[in-house]
Tab-separated table of C-alpha atoms in Angstrom:
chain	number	residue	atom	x	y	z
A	8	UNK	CA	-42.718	-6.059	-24.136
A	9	UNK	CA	-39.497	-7.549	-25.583
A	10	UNK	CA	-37.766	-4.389	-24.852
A	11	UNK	CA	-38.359	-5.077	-21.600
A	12	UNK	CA	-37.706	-8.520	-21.898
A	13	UNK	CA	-34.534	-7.496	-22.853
A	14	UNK	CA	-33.945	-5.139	-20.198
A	15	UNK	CA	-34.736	-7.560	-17.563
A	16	UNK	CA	-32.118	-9.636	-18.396
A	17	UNK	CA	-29.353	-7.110	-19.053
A	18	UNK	CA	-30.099	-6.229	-15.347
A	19	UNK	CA	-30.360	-9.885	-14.144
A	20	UNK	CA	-26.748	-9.922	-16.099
A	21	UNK	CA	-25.346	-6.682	-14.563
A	22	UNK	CA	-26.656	-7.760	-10.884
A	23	UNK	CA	-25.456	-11.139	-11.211
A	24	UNK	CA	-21.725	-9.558	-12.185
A	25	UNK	CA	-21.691	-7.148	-9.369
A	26	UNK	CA	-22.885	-9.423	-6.608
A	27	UNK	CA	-20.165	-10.814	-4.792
A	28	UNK	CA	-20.943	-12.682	-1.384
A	29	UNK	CA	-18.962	-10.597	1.632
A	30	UNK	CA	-18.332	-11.382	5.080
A	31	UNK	CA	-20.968	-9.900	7.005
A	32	UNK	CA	-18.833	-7.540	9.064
A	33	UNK	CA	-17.645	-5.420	5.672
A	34	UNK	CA	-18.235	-1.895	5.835
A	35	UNK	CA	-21.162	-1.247	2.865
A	36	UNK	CA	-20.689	-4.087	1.010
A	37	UNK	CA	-23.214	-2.706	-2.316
A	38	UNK	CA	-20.362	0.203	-2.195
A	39	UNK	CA	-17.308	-2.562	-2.263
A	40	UNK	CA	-19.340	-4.634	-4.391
A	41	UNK	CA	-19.591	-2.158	-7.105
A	42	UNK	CA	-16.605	-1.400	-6.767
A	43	UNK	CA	-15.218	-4.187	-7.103
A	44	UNK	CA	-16.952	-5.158	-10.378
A	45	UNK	CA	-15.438	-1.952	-12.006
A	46	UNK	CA	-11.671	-3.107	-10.602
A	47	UNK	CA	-12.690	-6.343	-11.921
A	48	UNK	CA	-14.054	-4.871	-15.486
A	49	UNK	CA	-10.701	-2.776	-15.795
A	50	UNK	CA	-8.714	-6.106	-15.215
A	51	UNK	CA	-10.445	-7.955	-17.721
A	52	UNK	CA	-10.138	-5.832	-20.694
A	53	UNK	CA	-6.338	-5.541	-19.936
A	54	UNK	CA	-6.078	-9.272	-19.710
A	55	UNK	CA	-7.884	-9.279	-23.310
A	56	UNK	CA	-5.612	-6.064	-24.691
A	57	UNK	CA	-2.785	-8.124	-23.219
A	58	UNK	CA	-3.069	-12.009	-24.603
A	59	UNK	CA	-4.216	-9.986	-28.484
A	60	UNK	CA	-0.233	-8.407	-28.075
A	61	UNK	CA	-2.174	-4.910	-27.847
A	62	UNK	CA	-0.126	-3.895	-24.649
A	63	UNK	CA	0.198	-4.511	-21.304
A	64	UNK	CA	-2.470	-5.395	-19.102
A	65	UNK	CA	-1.166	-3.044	-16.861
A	66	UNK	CA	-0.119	-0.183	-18.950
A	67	UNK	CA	-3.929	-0.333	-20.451
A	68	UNK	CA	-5.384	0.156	-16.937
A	69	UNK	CA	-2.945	3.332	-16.167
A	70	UNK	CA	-4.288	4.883	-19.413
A	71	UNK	CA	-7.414	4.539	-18.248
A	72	UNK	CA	-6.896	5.758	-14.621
A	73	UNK	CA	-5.213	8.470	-16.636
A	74	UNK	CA	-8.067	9.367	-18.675
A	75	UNK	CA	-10.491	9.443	-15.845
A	76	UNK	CA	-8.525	10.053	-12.221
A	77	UNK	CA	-5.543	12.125	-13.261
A	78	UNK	CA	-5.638	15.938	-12.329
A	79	UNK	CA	-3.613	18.757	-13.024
A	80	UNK	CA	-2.173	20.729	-10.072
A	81	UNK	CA	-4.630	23.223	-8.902
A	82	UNK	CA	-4.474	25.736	-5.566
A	83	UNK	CA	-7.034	26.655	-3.612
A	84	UNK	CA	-7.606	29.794	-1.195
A	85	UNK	CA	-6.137	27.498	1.364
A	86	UNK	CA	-3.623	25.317	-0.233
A	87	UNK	CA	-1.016	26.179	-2.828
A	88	UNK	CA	-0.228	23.094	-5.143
A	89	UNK	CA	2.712	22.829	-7.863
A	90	UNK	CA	4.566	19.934	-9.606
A	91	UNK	CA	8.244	19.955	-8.909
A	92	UNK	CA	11.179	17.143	-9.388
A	93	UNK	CA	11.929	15.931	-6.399
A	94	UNK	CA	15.599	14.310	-5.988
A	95	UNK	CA	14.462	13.838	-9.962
A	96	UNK	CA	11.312	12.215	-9.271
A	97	UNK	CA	7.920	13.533	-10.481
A	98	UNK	CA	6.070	14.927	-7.083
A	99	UNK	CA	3.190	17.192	-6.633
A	100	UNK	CA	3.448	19.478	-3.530
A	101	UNK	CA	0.511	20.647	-1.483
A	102	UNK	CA	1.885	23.612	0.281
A	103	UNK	CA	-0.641	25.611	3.102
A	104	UNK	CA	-0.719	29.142	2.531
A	105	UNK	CA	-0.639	31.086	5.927
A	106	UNK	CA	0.022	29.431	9.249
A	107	UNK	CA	2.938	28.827	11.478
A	108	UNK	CA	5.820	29.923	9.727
A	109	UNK	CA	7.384	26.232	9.925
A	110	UNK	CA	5.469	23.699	9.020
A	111	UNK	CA	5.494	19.881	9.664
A	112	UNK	CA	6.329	18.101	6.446
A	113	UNK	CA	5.023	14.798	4.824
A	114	UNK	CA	6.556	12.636	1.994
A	115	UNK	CA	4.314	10.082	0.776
A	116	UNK	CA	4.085	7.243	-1.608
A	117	UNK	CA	0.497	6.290	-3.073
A	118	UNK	CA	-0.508	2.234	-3.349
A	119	UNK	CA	-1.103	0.729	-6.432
A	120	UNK	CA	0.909	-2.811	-6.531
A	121	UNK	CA	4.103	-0.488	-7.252
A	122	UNK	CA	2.667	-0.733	-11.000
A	123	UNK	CA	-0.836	1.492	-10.983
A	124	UNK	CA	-2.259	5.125	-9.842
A	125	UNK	CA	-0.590	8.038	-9.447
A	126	UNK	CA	-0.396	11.103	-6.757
A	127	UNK	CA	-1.761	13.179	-9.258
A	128	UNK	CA	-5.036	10.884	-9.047
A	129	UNK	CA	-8.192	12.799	-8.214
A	130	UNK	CA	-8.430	10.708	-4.512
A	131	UNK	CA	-4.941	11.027	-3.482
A	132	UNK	CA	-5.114	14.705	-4.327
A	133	UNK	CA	-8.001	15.340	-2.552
A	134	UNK	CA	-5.828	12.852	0.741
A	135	UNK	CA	-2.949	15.221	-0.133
A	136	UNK	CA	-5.089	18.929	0.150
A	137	UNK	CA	-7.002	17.605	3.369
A	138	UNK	CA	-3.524	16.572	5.331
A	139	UNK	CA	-1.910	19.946	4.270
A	140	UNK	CA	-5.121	22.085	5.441
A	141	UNK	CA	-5.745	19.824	7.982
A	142	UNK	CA	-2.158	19.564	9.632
A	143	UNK	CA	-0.837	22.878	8.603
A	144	UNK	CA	1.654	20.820	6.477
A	145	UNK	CA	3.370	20.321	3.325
A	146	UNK	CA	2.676	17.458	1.477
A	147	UNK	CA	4.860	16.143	-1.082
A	148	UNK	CA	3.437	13.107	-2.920
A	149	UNK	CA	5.701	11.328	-5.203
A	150	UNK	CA	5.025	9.592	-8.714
A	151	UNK	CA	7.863	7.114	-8.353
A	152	UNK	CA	8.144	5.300	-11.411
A	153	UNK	CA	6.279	1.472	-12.436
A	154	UNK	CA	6.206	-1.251	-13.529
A	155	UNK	CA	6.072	-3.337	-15.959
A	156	UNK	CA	8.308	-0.823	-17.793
A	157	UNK	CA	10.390	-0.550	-14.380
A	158	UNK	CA	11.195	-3.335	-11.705
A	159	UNK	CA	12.782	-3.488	-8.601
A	160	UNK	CA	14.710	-1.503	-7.440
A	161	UNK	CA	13.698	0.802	-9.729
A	162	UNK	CA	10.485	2.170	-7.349
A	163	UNK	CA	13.009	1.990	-4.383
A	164	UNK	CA	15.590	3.929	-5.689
A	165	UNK	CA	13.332	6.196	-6.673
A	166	UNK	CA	11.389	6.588	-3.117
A	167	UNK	CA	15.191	7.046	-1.459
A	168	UNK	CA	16.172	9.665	-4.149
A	169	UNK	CA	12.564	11.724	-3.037
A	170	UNK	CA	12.982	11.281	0.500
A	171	UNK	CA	17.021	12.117	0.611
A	172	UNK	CA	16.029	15.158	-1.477
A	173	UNK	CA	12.717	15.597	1.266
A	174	UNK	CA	15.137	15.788	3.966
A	175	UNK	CA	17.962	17.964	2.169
A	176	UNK	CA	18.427	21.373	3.555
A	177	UNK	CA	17.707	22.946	0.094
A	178	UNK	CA	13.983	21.779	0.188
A	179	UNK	CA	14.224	22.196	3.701
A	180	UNK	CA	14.439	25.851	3.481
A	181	UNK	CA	12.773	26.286	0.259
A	182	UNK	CA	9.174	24.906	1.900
A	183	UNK	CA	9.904	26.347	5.450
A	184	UNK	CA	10.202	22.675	6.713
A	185	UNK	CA	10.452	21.880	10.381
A	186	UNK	CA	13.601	19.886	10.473
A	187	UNK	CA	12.510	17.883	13.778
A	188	UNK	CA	8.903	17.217	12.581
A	189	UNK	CA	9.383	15.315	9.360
A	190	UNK	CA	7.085	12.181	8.563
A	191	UNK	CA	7.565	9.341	5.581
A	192	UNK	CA	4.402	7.258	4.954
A	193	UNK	CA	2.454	5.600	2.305
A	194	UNK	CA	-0.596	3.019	1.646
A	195	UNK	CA	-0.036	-0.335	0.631
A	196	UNK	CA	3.013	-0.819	-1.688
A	197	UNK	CA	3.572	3.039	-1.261
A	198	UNK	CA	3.630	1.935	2.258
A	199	UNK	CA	6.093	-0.780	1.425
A	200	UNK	CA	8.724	2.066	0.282
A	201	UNK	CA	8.256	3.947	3.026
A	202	UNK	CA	9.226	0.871	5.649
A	203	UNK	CA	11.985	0.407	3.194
A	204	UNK	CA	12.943	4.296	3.385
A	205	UNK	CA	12.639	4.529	6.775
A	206	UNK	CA	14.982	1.588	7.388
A	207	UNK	CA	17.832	2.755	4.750
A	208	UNK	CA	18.179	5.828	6.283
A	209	UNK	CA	18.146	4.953	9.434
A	210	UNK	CA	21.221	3.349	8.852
A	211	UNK	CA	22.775	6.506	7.298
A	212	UNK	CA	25.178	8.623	9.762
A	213	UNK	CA	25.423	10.953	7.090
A	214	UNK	CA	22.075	12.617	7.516
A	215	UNK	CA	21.929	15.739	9.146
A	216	UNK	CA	17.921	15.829	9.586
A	217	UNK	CA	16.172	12.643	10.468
A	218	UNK	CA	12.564	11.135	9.846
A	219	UNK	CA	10.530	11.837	13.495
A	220	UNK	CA	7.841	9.603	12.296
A	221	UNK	CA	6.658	6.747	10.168
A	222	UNK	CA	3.201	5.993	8.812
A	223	UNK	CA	1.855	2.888	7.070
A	224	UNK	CA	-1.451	2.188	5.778
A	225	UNK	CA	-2.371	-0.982	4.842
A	226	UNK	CA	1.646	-1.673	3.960
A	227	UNK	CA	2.731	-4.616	1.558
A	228	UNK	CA	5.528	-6.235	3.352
A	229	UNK	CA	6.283	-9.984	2.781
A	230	UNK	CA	5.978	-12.410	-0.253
A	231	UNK	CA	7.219	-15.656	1.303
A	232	UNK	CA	3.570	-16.661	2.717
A	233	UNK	CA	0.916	-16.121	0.758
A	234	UNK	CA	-0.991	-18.438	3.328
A	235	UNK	CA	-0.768	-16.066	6.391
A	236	UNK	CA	-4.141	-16.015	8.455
A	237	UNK	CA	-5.614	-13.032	6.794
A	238	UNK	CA	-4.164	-14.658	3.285
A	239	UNK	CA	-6.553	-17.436	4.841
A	240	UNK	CA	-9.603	-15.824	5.594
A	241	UNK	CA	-9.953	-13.007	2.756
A	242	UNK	CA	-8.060	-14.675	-0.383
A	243	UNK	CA	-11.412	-13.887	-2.010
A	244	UNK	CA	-12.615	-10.655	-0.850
A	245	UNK	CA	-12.352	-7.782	-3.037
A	246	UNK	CA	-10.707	-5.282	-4.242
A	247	UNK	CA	-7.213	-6.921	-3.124
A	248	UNK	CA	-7.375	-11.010	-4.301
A	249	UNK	CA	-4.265	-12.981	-3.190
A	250	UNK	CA	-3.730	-13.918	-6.712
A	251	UNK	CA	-3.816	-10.414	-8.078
A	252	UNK	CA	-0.861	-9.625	-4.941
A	253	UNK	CA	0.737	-12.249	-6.136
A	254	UNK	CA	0.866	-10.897	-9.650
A	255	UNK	CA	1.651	-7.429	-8.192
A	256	UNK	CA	5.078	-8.744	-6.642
A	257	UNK	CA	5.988	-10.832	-9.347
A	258	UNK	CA	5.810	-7.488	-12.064
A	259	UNK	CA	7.708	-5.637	-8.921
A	260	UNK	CA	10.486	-8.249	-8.834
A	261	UNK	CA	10.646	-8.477	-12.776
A	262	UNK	CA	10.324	-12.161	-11.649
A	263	UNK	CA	8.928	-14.604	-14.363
A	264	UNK	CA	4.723	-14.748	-14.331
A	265	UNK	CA	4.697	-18.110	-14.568
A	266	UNK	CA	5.581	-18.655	-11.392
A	267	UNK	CA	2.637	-17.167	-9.940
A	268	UNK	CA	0.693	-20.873	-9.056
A	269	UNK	CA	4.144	-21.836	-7.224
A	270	UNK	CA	3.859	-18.695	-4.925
A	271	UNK	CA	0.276	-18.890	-4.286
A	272	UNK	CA	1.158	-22.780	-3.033
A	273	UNK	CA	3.998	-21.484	-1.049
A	274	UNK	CA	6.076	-23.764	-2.897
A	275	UNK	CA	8.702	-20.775	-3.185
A	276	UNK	CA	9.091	-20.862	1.174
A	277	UNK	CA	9.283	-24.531	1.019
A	278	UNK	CA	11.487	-26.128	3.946
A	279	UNK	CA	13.930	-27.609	1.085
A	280	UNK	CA	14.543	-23.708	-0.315
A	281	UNK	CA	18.219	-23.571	0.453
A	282	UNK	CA	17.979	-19.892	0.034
A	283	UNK	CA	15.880	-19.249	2.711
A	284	UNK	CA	17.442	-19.495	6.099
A	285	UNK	CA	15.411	-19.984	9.352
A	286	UNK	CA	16.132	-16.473	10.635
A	287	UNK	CA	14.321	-15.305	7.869
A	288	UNK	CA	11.347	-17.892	8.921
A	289	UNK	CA	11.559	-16.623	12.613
A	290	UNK	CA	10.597	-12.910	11.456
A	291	UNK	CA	7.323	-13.887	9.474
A	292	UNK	CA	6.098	-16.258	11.780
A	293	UNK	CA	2.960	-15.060	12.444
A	294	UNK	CA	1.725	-18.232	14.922
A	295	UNK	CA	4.463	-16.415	17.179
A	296	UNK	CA	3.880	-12.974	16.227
A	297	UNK	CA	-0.188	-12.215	16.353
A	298	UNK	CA	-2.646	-13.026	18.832
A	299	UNK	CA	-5.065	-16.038	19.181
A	300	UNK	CA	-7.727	-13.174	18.063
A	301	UNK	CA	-6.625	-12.643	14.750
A	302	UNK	CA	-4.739	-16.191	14.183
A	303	UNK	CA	-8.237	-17.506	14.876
A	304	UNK	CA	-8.782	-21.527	13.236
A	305	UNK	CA	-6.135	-21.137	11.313
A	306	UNK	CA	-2.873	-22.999	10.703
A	307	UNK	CA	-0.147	-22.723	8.690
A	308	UNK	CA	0.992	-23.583	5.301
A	309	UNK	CA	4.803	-24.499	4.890
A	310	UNK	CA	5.562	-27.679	2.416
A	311	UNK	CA	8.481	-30.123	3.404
A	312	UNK	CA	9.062	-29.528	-0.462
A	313	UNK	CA	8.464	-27.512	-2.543
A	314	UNK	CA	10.123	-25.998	-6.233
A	315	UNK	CA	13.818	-25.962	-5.854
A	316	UNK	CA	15.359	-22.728	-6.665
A	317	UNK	CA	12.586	-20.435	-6.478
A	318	UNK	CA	14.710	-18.428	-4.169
A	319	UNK	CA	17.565	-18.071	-5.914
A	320	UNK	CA	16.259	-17.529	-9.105
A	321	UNK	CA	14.681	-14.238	-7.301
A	322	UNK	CA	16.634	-13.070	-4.651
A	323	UNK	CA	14.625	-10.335	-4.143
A	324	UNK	CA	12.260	-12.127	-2.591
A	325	UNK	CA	14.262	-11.561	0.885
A	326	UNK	CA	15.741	-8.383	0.109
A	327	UNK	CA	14.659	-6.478	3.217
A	328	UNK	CA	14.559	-3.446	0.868
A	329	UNK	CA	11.433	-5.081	-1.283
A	330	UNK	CA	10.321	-6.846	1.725
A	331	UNK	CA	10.969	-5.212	4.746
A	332	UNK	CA	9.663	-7.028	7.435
A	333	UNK	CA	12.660	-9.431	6.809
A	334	UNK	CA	14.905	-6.547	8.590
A	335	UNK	CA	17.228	-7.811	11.201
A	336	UNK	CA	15.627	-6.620	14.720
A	337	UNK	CA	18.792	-3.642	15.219
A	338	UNK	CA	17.801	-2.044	11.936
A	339	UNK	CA	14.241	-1.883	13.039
A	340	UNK	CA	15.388	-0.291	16.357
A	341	UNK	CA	17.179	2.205	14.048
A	342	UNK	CA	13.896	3.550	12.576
A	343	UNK	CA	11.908	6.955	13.630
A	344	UNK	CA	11.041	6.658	17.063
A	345	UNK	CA	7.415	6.998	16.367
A	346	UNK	CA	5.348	4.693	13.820
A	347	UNK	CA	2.011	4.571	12.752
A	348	UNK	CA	0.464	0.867	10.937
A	349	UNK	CA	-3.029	0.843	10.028
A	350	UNK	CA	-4.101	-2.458	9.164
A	351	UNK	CA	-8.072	-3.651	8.266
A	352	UNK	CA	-9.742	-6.886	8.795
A	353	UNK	CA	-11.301	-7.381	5.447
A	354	UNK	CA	-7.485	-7.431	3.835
A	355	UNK	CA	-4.638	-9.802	3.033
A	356	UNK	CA	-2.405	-8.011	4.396
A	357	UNK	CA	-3.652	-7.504	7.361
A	358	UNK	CA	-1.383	-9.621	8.905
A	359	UNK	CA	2.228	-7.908	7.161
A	360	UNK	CA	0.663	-4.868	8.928
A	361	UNK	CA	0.370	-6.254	12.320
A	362	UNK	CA	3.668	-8.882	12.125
A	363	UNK	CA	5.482	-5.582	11.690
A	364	UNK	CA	3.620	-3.414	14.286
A	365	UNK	CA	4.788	-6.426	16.511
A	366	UNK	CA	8.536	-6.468	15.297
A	367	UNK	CA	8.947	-2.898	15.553
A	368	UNK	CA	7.222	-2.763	19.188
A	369	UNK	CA	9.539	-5.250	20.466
A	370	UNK	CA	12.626	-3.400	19.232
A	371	UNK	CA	11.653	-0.336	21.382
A	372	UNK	CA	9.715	1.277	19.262
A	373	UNK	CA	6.840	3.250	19.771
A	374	UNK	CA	3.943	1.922	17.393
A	375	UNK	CA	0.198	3.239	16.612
A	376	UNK	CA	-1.941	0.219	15.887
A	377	UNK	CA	-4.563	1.502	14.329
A	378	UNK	CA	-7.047	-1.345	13.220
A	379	UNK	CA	-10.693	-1.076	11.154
A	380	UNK	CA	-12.964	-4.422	11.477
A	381	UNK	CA	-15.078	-3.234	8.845
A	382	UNK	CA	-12.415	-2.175	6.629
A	383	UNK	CA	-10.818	-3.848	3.430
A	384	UNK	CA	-7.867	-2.906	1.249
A	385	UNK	CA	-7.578	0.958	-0.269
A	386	UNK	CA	-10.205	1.700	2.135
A	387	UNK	CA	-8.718	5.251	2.705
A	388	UNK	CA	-8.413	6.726	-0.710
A	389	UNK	CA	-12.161	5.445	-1.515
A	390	UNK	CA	-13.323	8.831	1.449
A	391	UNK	CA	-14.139	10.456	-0.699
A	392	UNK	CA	-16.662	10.921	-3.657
A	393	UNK	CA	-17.998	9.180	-5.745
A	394	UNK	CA	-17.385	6.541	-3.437
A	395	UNK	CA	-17.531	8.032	0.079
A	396	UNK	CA	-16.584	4.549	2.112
A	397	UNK	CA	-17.492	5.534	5.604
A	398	UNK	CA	-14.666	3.482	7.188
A	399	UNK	CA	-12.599	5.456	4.462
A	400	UNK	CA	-13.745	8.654	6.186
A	401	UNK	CA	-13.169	7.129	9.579
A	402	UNK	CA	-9.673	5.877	8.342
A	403	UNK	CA	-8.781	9.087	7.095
A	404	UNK	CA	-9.587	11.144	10.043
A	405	UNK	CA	-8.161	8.614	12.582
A	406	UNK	CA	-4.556	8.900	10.063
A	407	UNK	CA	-4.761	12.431	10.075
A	408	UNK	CA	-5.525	12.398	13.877
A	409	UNK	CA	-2.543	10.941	14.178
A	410	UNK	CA	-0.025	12.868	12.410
A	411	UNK	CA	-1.930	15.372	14.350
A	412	UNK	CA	-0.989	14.501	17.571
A	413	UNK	CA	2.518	12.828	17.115
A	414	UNK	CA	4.380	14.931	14.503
């Protein structure tokens, strides 16, 4: 009897930690919830490891992810997979064997708040082996480097030095790479290099061979409002919190912690920020740049005055390179002729996704919006098992479907 006293309340305990209330439109919300918890579990013990001076809360979690997700490179009868350096950086290559003799060609950058995961991680792996069967493509995912123990530009540089290398004639020829069919893409802050790839080189006359396409999933593009309307409406809904992004960008932009509260008030975009010009207002302004539909009741948050300096102390914050939907409207007209922006409705960023669909579209570009109501953040790489999302599945195969059709 007491042992099952006691095992009553261990599972009142372990219910009452998992259960999280979810809007009702979430795809399987036991799945997220669970999730969610073991996100959540991870994050606590490397907020404990951090404030005993064990390590970083960060670097704790990657060891872990390590441990469990991390794979070694291993071919199939279909697929031929290797680790190379690419442009220096660490990349694993999924490389069809048979097929047209050129192939299309993908570089990607995996998510992970430019500080967690890996490409060698069992789900993007198994993303990686289904786009190169799938597309008859080569897939070269890079492990740009993160932080804490690297800021920005650190992740950029690296994502230019992979996708210069991607594009170089040497690599070209070595994978039997179709020069005119060439892709850069990437989920969440992976998809926040890409934008930021696809905008550097678009500026560069020097290329020979250019990008034809650009996918994003779920990018990370802004850290001036942390109030947008999907800031609004999901600031609570796992697995991506708005304080957790704001901690994300903060490590990115080797920008003091502390300042974390001031963000999350949008004290940093304040009207008195002498840093921050209105054209750099005018591009994030989504009352002007979404629909009624997904602006819905809500309003925005910008303070008459907020912490003076914020700004200047991290100028990063508008460098278009760590948050590229502050480009100026001609560089976006500059980028690959074709993009792709998924975005999901369960997500904070839902809204980055979409103000940039809309500021590419209107300079001429020819944009995918590909939108999931039932979907929340990382969707995608949760497919497969042990999770098996079914909007993951449906987000994968409408991605795929797309590269399918357009590269």
């Amino acid at each position: 009897m007491k042992l099952r006293w006691i095992g009553s309340v261990l599972l009142s305990a372990a219910a009452y930690y998992v259960y999280l209330p979810l809007p009702s439109g979430v795809s399987e919300p036991w799945k997220l919830m669970v999730l969610d918890a073991l996100f959540r579990s991870c994050m606590h013990v490397g907020d404990v490891a951090h404030a005993l001076g064990v390590c970083h809360r960060v670097s704790l979690i990657n060891q872990v992810v390590s441990w469990v997700e991390v794979i070694g490179p291993r071919s199939c009868p279909a697929v031929d997979v290797s680790d190379i350096l690419l442009g220096g950086v660490p990349t694993r290559v999924f490389r069809p064997i048979g097929g047209q003799k050129l192939k299309r060609g993908v570089v990607y950058f995996h998510g992970g708040g430019w500080a967690l995961a890996s490409g060698r991680m069992r789900s993007y792996d198994l993303l990686s082996r289904k786009m190169a069967e799938d597309l008859d493509a080569v897939i070269m995912s890079v492990d740009y480097r993160l932080a804490p123990e690297v800021v920005f530009p650190g992740q950029y540089e690296d994502a230019m030095a992979a996708s210069r290398a991607f594009l170089s004639a040497a690599v070209r020829e070595r994978y039997g790479l179709d020069p005119r069919r060439l892709c850069v893409s990437g989920d969440s802050a992976g998809g926040n290099l890409a934008a930021a790839v696809a905008q550097e080189l678009a500026l560069d006359s020097s290329l020979e061979v250019r990008f034809k396409a650009q996918a994003l999933v779920y990018p990370v593009l802004q850290a001036l409002d942390f109030h947008t309307a999907s800031y609004q409406q999901n600031h609570d809904v796992p697995i991506l919190y708005r304080p957790v992004m704001a901690r994300f960008w903060l490590q990115y932009l080797g920008a003091d912690p502390a300042l974390e509260p001031l963000l999350l008030a949008n004290n940093h975009s304040s009207l008195d920020q002498a840093g921050l010009p209105a054209a750099h207002r005018s591009k994030l302004d989504w009352t002007a740049l979404l629909s009624a539909g997904r602006r819905k009741h809500y309003r925005p948050v910008v303070r008459a005055t907020g912490s003076p300096g914020v700004v200047d102390a991290v100028p990063a914050l508008t460098d278009a390179r760590a948050a590229p939907l502050l480009a100026e409207r001609g560089v976006l007209a500059r980028t690959p002729r074709r993009a792709y922006v998924m975005t999901c409705e369960f997500d904070v960023l839902r809204d980055d996704g979409l103000m940039y669909a809309r500021r590419l579209r209107d300079a001429g570009v020819e944009v995918t919006g590909d939108h999931y109501e039932d979907g929340f953040h990382g969707c995608m790489v949760f497919a497969c098992p042990p999770v098996s999302s079914a909007v993951g599945r449906r987000s994968m195969d409408g991605y795929i479907r797309w590269l399918d059709q357009n590269l």
